[in-house]
XYZ file of C-alpha atoms in Angstrom:
273
model
C 24.442 28.927 18.247
C 24.855 25.183 17.774
C 27.652 23.686 15.690
C 26.321 20.998 13.359
C 28.391 18.382 11.544
C 27.239 16.123 8.707
C 29.553 13.157 8.169
C 29.420 11.493 4.755
C 30.483 7.907 5.386
C 30.666 4.871 3.091
C 29.133 1.907 4.931
C 29.868 -1.571 3.627
C 27.345 -4.381 3.165
C 27.217 -6.584 5.293
C 29.947 -5.314 7.643
C 27.808 -4.330 10.637
C 30.728 -4.299 13.093
C 32.931 -2.213 10.808
C 30.129 0.234 10.019
C 29.417 0.676 13.721
C 33.088 1.346 14.401
C 33.295 3.916 11.601
C 30.144 5.696 12.753
C 31.345 5.933 16.347
C 34.712 7.287 15.210
C 32.954 9.914 13.067
C 30.871 11.069 16.022
C 33.920 11.327 18.268
C 35.896 13.263 15.645
C 32.997 15.649 15.083
C 32.617 16.339 18.796
C 36.363 16.969 19.025
C 35.929 19.551 16.240
C 33.274 21.373 18.274
C 30.053 19.836 16.958
C 27.099 19.320 19.294
C 24.756 17.887 16.659
C 26.244 15.110 14.531
C 24.198 13.831 11.590
C 25.069 10.551 9.889
C 23.694 9.125 6.628
C 20.691 6.925 6.036
C 21.432 3.253 6.855
C 24.899 4.203 8.118
C 25.261 0.978 10.103
C 24.472 -1.332 7.198
C 24.828 0.097 3.706
C 22.015 0.558 1.235
C 22.149 -1.596 -1.909
C 20.753 -4.793 -0.459
C 20.222 -7.736 -2.775
C 17.292 -9.076 -0.775
C 15.200 -8.637 2.332
C 17.114 -11.531 3.871
C 20.403 -9.689 3.448
C 18.967 -6.594 5.144
C 17.571 -8.724 7.941
C 21.040 -10.177 8.587
C 22.328 -6.739 9.679
C 19.118 -5.292 11.129
C 19.183 -4.351 14.818
C 16.857 -3.026 17.485
C 17.190 0.290 19.314
C 18.835 -1.658 22.140
C 21.931 -2.330 20.012
C 25.232 -1.208 21.604
C 25.948 1.229 18.745
C 23.468 3.684 20.225
C 25.085 3.498 23.633
C 28.414 4.233 21.958
C 26.956 7.244 20.133
C 25.525 8.409 23.467
C 28.857 8.094 25.213
C 30.584 10.081 22.453
C 28.283 13.122 22.894
C 27.645 12.927 26.638
C 30.484 15.287 27.494
C 29.130 18.101 25.318
C 25.415 17.554 25.972
C 25.162 16.735 22.273
C 22.920 14.754 19.937
C 23.452 12.203 17.156
C 20.948 11.450 14.398
C 21.756 8.486 12.176
C 20.134 5.771 10.124
C 19.997 2.018 10.656
C 18.138 -1.072 9.468
C 15.681 -1.868 12.232
C 14.382 -5.295 13.136
C 10.925 -4.648 14.505
C 9.226 -6.607 17.262
C 6.814 -7.685 14.526
C 9.666 -9.413 12.687
C 9.640 -6.878 9.835
C 12.626 -4.830 8.660
C 12.414 -1.035 8.543
C 14.606 1.751 7.174
C 14.902 3.736 10.409
C 16.783 6.438 12.266
C 17.575 7.063 15.900
C 17.921 10.325 17.805
C 20.470 9.847 20.579
C 21.819 12.084 23.331
C 24.099 11.337 26.258
C 21.319 9.462 28.059
C 20.591 7.087 25.171
C 17.919 6.839 22.468
C 15.463 9.745 22.728
C 13.366 8.673 19.768
C 13.287 6.743 16.520
C 11.452 6.914 13.215
C 10.679 4.446 10.436
C 10.847 5.815 6.892
C 7.358 6.380 5.536
C 8.066 6.863 1.823
C 10.247 4.079 0.420
C 12.280 4.841 -2.684
C 12.266 2.449 -5.654
C 13.786 -0.954 -4.748
C 13.602 -0.167 -1.043
C 10.017 -1.387 -1.436
C 11.373 -4.886 -2.092
C 13.432 -4.863 1.110
C 11.740 -2.766 3.790
C 8.290 -2.283 5.263
C 7.158 1.357 5.260
C 6.661 3.006 8.623
C 3.127 3.910 9.653
C 3.777 6.506 12.374
C 3.900 10.279 12.023
C 7.526 11.510 12.021
C 8.319 12.789 15.502
C 9.469 16.123 16.823
C 11.982 15.119 19.490
C 12.832 17.300 22.468
C 16.624 17.272 22.847
C 19.226 19.258 24.825
C 19.757 21.325 21.673
C 16.145 22.073 20.824
C 13.176 20.455 19.099
C 14.341 18.282 16.206
C 11.975 17.042 13.522
C 13.253 14.030 11.596
C 12.713 12.531 8.157
C 14.619 10.076 5.981
C 15.659 10.881 2.399
C 12.625 10.523 0.052
C 10.288 11.712 2.837
C 11.708 15.186 2.233
C 10.078 15.344 -1.204
C 6.583 15.338 0.271
C 5.910 18.909 1.445
C 3.231 17.730 3.840
C 5.965 16.071 5.883
C 8.140 19.136 6.416
C 5.117 21.383 6.967
C 3.738 18.992 9.577
C 7.031 18.991 11.487
C 7.260 22.775 11.389
C 3.664 23.232 12.529
C 4.379 20.913 15.458
C 7.202 23.131 16.614
C 10.328 21.662 15.014
C 13.208 24.118 15.343
C 15.379 22.098 12.951
C 14.552 19.347 10.465
C 17.220 16.639 10.250
C 17.350 14.285 7.271
C 19.757 11.347 6.900
C 19.885 10.521 3.184
C 21.349 8.314 0.471
C 20.981 10.340 -2.741
C 21.902 8.363 -5.893
C 24.223 10.261 -8.252
C 22.463 12.580 -10.710
C 23.655 14.706 -13.604
C 22.604 18.332 -13.185
C 23.005 21.390 -15.419
C 26.090 23.475 -14.790
C 25.642 25.838 -11.887
C 22.649 23.998 -10.469
C 22.317 21.992 -7.270
C 20.985 18.450 -7.187
C 17.160 18.523 -6.992
C 17.037 17.106 -3.472
C 18.998 20.070 -2.119
C 16.698 22.473 -3.952
C 13.724 20.731 -2.333
C 15.366 21.082 1.086
C 16.024 24.780 0.463
C 12.373 25.307 -0.483
C 11.213 23.483 2.645
C 13.470 25.635 4.815
C 12.303 28.849 3.147
C 8.567 28.136 3.189
C 8.568 26.879 6.780
C 11.232 29.289 8.077
C 13.101 26.407 9.718
C 16.642 25.092 9.268
C 17.107 21.829 7.390
C 20.143 19.540 7.646
C 20.668 16.741 5.103
C 23.507 14.213 5.482
C 24.300 12.220 2.330
C 26.715 9.284 2.029
C 29.826 8.606 -0.079
C 31.597 5.740 -1.831
C 30.523 3.360 -4.575
C 28.333 0.505 -3.422
C 27.564 -2.356 -5.820
C 27.932 -0.045 -8.787
C 25.936 2.835 -7.285
C 27.582 6.141 -6.429
C 26.069 9.090 -4.630
C 25.583 12.825 -4.926
C 27.687 13.427 -1.793
C 25.610 16.570 -1.398
C 25.327 16.968 2.361
C 23.960 20.436 3.074
C 23.229 22.609 6.083
C 20.482 25.111 5.272
C 19.414 28.009 7.466
C 15.877 29.142 8.251
C 15.909 31.549 5.280
C 16.523 28.705 2.824
C 20.198 29.448 2.152
C 22.824 26.718 2.067
C 25.441 27.724 4.629
C 27.658 24.623 4.351
C 28.220 21.691 2.010
C 30.510 18.697 2.297
C 34.189 19.415 1.733
C 36.731 17.061 0.172
C 36.891 15.050 3.391
C 33.129 14.508 3.393
C 32.322 16.871 6.255
C 29.801 19.715 6.244
C 29.946 21.906 9.335
C 28.201 25.137 10.297
C 26.669 27.016 13.224
C 22.901 27.589 13.337
C 20.750 29.441 15.863
C 17.716 27.182 16.269
C 15.778 29.878 18.119
C 15.488 31.824 14.868
C 13.232 29.101 13.502
C 10.598 30.058 16.061
C 10.058 33.414 14.371
C 7.917 32.982 11.236
C 7.918 36.687 10.365
C 8.768 37.417 6.709
C 8.019 41.147 6.677
C 6.226 43.380 9.209
C 2.967 42.408 7.475
C 3.735 38.828 6.409
C 4.011 35.701 8.522
C 4.777 32.273 7.052
C 2.276 30.544 9.332
C -0.034 33.399 10.292
C -0.924 34.013 6.630
C -1.902 30.403 5.952
C -5.476 29.764 4.699
C -5.916 26.046 5.408
C -9.676 26.304 4.976
C -9.026 26.921 1.272
C -6.548 24.147 0.556
C -6.989 21.393 3.104
C -9.586 19.493 1.070
C -8.355 16.176 -0.282
C -8.922 16.153 -4.043
C -9.980 12.751 -5.359
C -7.764 11.381 -8.159
C -9.171 11.612 -11.671
């Protein structure tokens, strides 16, 4: 069993130093509370509502930035892992909406968001690499960022490549939902967990940024598709998951989520009308 903590933070544009300090403190506090996997929001080091590409560039960093060494130091004592978002300045000079997977040794892997949401397209360059499945001390973590989750090919690909948990830093803009319902993004995450028989962890953010507020709907979902924890009043969602259970795709004695697939019938790409 691995204790997972999602920490809803409220990063401030363009306070890179302050955002780094807040993220490091959140990781340390989570580890002190028993967490071994700490998930932080999308763009936790920078904030989200950029006015221009130039503003994003002013706070963009590389994976060599000291924040990742500080995350690593915070989890080294528990053989833990941090997954969190940042604005990345690429070697090509472009700015990406990215995440890093960090353990006590440093950055294990990174990923650039493939599917950019709305005005993100005016600020960032979309990533062009397949989202990775990263081998960590806790297990095999597949990673996505926010809107990526809404493309079922992405979660299925990660699961087929052996992800034992899918981790998703997010910034979900506030939505109005019918009474008794969850925000659509959580429903999508539940469906992905259920159909792939793999846990899904989504860490949202909090605060109001340049007039935009957020769903604050961080959720930890088990391999059966059930939400086992959501963010409390302090912005923390915490739960224990057994990642080994995601290896078993059995639904019933005669049904298997992957064994029953018929890709020869639905792998054709249908041309648009």
